Tab-separated table of C-alpha atoms and ligand atoms in Angstrom:
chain	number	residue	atom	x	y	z
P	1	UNK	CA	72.283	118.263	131.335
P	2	UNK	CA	72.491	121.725	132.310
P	3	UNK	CA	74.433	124.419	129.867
P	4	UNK	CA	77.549	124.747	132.633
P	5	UNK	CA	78.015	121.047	132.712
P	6	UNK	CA	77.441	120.530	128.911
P	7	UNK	CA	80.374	123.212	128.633
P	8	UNK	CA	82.556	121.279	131.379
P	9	UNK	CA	82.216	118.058	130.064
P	10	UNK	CA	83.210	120.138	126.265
P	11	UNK	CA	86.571	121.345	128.192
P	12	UNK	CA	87.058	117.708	129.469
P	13	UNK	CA	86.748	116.064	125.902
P	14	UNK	CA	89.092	118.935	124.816
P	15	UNK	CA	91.646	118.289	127.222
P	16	UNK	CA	91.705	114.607	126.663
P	17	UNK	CA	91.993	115.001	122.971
P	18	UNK	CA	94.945	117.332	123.414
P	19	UNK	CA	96.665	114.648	125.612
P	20	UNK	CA	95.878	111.925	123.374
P	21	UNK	CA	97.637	114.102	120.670
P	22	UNK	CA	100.407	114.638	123.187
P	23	UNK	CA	100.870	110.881	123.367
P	24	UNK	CA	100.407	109.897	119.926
P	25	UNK	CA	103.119	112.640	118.644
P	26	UNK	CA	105.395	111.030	121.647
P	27	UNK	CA	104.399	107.648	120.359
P	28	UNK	CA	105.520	108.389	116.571
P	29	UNK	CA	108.500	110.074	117.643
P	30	UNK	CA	109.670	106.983	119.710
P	31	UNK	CA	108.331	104.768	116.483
P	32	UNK	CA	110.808	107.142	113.823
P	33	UNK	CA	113.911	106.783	116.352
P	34	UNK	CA	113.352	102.869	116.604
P	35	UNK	CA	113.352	102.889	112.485
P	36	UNK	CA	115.965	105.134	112.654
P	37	UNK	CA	117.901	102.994	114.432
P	38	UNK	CA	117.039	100.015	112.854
P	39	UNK	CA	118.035	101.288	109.443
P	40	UNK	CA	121.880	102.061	110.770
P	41	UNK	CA	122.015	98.627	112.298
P	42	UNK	CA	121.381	97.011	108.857
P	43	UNK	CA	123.326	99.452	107.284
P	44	UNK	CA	126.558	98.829	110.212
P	45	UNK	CA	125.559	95.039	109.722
P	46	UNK	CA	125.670	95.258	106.233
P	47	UNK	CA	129.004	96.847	106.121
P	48	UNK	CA	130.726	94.406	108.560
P	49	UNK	CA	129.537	91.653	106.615
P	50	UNK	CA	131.016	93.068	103.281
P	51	UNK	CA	134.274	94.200	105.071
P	52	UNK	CA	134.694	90.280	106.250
P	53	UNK	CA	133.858	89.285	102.827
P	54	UNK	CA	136.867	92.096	101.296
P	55	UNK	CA	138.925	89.855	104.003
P	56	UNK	CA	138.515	87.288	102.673
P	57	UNK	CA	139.063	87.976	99.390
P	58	UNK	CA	142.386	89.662	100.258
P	59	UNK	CA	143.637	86.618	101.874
P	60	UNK	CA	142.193	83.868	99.157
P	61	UNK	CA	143.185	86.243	96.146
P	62	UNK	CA	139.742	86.123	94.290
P	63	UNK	CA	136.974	88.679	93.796
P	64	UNK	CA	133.501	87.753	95.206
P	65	UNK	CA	131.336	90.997	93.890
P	66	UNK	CA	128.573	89.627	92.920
P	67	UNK	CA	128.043	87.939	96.193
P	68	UNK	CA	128.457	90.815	98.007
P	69	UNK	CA	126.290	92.526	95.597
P	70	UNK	CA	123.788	89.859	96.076
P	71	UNK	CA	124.329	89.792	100.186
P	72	UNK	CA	123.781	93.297	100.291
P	73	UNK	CA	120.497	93.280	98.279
P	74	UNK	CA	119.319	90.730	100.532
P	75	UNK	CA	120.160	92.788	103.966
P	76	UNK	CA	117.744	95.347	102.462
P	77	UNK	CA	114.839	93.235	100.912
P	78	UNK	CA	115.347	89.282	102.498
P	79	UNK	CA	111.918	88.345	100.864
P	80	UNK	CA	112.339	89.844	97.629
P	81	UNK	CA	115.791	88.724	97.094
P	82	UNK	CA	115.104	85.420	98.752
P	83	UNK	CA	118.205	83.782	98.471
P	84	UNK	CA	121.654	85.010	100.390
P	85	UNK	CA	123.969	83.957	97.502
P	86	UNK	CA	123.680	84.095	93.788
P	87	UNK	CA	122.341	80.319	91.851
P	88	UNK	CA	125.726	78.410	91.848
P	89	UNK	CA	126.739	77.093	88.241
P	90	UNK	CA	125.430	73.426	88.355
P	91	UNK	CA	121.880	74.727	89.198
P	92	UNK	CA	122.291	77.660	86.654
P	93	UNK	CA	123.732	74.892	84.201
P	94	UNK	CA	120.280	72.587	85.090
P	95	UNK	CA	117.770	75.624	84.557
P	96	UNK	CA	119.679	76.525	81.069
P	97	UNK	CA	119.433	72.891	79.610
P	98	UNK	CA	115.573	73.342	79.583
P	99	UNK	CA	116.029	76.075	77.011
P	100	UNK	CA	116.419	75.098	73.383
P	101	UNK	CA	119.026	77.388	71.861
P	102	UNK	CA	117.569	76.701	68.616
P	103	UNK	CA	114.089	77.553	69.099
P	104	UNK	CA	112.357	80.531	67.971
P	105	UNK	CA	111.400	83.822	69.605
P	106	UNK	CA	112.504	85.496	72.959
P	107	UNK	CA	114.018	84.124	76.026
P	108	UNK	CA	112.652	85.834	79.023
P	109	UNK	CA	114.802	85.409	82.623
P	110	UNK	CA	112.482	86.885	85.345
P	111	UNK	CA	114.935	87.878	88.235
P	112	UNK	CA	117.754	87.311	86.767
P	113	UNK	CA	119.012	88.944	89.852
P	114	UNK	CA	123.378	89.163	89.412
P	115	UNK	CA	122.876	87.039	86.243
P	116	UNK	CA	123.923	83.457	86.537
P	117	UNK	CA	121.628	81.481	84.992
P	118	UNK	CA	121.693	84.546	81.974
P	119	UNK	CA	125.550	83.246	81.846
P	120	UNK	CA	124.872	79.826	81.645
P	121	UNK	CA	122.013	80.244	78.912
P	122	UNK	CA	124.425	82.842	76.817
P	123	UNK	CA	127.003	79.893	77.176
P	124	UNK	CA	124.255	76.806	76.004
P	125	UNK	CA	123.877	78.815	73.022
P	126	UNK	CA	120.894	81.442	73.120
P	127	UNK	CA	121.755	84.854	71.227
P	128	UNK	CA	121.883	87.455	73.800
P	129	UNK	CA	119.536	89.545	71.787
P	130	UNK	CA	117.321	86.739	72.336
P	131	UNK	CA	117.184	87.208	75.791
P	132	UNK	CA	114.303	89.960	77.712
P	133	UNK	CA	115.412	90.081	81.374
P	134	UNK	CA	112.956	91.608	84.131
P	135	UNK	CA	114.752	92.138	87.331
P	136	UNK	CA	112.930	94.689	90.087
P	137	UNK	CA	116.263	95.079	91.728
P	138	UNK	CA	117.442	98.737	90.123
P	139	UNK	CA	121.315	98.071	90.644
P	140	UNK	CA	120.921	94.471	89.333
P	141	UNK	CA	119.494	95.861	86.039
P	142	UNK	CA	122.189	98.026	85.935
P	143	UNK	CA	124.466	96.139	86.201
P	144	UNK	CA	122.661	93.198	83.590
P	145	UNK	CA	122.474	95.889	81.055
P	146	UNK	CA	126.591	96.336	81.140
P	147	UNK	CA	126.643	92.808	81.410
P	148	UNK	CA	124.494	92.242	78.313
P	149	UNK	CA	124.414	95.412	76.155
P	150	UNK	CA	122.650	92.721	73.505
P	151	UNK	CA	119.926	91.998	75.769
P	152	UNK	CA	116.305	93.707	76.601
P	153	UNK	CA	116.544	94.321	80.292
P	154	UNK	CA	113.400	95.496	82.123
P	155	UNK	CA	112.924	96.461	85.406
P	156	UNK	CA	109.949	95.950	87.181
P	157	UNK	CA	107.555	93.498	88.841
P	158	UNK	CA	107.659	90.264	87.384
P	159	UNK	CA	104.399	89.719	88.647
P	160	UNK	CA	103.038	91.815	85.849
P	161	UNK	CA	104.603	89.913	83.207
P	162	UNK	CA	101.008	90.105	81.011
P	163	UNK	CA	101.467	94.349	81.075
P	164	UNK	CA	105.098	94.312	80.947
P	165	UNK	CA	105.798	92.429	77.819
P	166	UNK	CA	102.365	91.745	76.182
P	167	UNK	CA	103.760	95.013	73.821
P	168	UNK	CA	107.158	94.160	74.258
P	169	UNK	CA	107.376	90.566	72.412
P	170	UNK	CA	106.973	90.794	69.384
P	171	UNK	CA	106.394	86.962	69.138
P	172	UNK	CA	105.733	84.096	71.454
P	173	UNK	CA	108.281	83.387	74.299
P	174	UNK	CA	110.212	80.304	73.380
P	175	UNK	CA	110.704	79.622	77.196
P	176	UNK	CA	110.277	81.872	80.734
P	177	UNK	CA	112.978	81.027	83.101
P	178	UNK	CA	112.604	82.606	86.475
P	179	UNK	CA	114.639	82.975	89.775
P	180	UNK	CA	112.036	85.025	91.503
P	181	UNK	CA	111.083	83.803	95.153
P	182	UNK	CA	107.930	82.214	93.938
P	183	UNK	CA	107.357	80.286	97.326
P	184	UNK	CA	107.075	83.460	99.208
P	185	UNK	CA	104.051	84.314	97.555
P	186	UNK	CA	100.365	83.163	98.090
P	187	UNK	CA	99.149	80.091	95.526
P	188	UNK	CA	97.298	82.210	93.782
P	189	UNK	CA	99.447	84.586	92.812
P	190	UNK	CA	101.730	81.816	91.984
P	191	UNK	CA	99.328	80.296	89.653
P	192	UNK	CA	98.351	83.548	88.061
P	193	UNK	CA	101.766	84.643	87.122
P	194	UNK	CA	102.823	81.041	85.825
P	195	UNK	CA	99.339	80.884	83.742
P	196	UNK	CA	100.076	84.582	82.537
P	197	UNK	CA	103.078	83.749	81.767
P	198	UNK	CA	102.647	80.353	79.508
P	199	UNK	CA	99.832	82.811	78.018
P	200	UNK	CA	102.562	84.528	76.324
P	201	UNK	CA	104.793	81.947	75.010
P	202	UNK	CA	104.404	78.842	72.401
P	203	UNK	CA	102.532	75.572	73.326
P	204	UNK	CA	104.880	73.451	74.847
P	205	UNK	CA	107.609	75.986	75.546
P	206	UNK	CA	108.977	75.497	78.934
P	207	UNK	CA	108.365	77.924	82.191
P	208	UNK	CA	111.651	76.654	84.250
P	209	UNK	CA	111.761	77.657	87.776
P	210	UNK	CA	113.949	76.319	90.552
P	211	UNK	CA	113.245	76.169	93.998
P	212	UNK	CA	114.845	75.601	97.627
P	213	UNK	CA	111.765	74.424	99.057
P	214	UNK	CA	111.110	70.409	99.450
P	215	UNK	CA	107.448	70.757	98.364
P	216	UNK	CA	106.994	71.434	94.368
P	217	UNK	CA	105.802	75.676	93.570
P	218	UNK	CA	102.435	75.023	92.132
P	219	UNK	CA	100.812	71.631	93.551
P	220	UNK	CA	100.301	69.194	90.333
P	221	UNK	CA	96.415	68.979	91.681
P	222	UNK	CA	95.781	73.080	89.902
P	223	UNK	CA	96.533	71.133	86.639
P	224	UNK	CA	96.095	73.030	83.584
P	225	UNK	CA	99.952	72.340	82.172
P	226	UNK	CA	102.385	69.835	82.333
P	227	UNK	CA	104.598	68.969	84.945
P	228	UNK	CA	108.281	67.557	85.536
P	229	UNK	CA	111.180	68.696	87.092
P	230	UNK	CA	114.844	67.757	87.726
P	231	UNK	CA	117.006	65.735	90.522
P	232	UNK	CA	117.895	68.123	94.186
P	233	UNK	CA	120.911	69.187	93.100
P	234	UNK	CA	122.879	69.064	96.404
P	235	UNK	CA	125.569	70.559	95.303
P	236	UNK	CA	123.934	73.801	95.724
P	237	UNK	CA	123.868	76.471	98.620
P	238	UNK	CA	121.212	76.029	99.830
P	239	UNK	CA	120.155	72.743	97.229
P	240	UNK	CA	117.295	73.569	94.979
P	241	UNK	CA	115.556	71.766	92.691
P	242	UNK	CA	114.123	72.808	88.991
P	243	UNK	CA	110.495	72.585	87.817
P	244	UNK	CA	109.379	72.638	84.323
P	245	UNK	CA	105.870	73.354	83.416
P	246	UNK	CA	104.225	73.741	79.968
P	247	UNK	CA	100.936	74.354	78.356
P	248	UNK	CA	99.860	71.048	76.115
E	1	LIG	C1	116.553	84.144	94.513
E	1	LIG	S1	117.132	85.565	93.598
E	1	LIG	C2	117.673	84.722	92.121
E	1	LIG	C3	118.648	85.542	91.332
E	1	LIG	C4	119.327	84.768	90.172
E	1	LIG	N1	118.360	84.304	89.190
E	1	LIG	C5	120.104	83.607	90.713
E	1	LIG	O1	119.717	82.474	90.406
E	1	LIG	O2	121.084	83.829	91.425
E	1	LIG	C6	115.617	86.366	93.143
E	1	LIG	C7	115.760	87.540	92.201
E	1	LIG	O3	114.450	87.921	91.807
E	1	LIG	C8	114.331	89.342	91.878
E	1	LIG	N2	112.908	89.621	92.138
E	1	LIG	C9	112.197	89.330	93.252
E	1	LIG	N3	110.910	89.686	93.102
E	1	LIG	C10	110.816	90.215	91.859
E	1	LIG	C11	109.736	90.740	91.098
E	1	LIG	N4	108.514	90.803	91.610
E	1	LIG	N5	109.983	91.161	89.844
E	1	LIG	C12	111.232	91.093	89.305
E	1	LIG	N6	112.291	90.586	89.978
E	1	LIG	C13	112.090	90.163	91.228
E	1	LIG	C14	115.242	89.739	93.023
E	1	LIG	O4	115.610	91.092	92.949
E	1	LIG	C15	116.402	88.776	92.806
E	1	LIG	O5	117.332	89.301	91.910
């Protein structure tokens, strides 16, 4: 190639990368003003739903804050929250009555989210001081912590339950009760944080965790701990069931 042509064919690749940088700053613009808008439509949706929900409260006379609290939350983060309402009180109830009251050591809730299973353990009997809640939600711990002023509440990723706490407890978990979305996440993860998780309490303390979903959290197959779990409790939106596993 001669030296005029090599220089052409430089201004060509010049002028193409300048319109590619044309497109790609139109692209990202368009991109930003589609999350843009985006972000006030959950916000405006967000808002309607709570106003209906004030409605409604006006007209039946009762408060429903944590539920909007909760509804909220989930607008924002639908698979980290994943549930639309807060545990009712006969699954809450169900999850607590795994829990001896009169065992030793900690009782840790992992998202605890608005705090209704925390209520029903408090009311079957375990010391709030007992209890060391880990909720990633920032509002929900704050509003745990004025909740519980007795209780440990840490926020972060329950997933990290071996960092989080291995300093924290100062002795073995006497059971792990969890509301976190466990389904969403991949087996493995699943496995890890349940194993991690029985790694910090006593043999045979129980790691309760309730579910929507028909099939059971961990399949029995991955072995390694016991298995049982309760009735569907239908009387639940939507009805969940509880599973109990424990280390032999
Ligand atoms: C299905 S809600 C259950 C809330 C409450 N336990 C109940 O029964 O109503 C799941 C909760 O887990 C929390 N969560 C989700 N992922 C989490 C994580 N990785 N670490 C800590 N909390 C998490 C959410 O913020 C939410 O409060």
């Amino acid at each position: 190639m001669s030296l005029p042509a090599l220089r052409s064919f430089e201004r060509q690749i010049e002028r193409q990368l300048r319109l590619f940088e044309i497109r790609k700053n139109l692209i990202e613009r368009k991109i930003e003003r589609q999350v843009r808008l985006f972000e006030t439509k959950r916000g405006g949706i967000g808002k309607k739903i709570e106003a209906q929900i004030r409605q409604f409260e006006k007209k039946r006379g009762i408060r429903l804050d944590d539920e909007v609290r909760f509804i909220r939350s989930w607008i924002e983060r639908p698979l980290t929250i994943g549930a639309v309402t807060p545990s009712g009180k006969i699954l809450a109830r169900t999850m607590a009555r795994y829990v001896d009251p009169n065992s030793n050591g900690p009782v840790v809730e992992l998202g605890p989210g608005t705090g209704p299973v925390t209520e029903a353990l408090v009311k079957a009997g375990v010391a709030p001081e007992r209890l060391v809640l880990v909720e990633f939600n920032p509002g929900f711990c704050r509003l745990l912590r004025a909740r519980y002023p007795q209780a440990t509440v840490v926020q972060g990723d329950a997933y990290g339950i071996r960092r989080l706490l291995e300093t924290l407890l100062i002795q073995p978990a006497a059971a792990v009760v969890s509301g976190l979305p466990l389904v969403t996440k991949p087996i493995r993860q699943r496995l890890r944080l349940v194993r991690d998780a029985l790694d910090l309490m006593l043999p045979g303390a129980p790691f309760v965790q309730f579910t929507y979903s028909v099939a059971a959290p961990l399949p029995r197959r991955l072995g390694g701990f016991s298995v049982e779990s309760s009735e569907r409790i239908w009387m639940n939106i939507p009805p969940a069931r509880v599973w109990v596993y424990r280390k032999p």
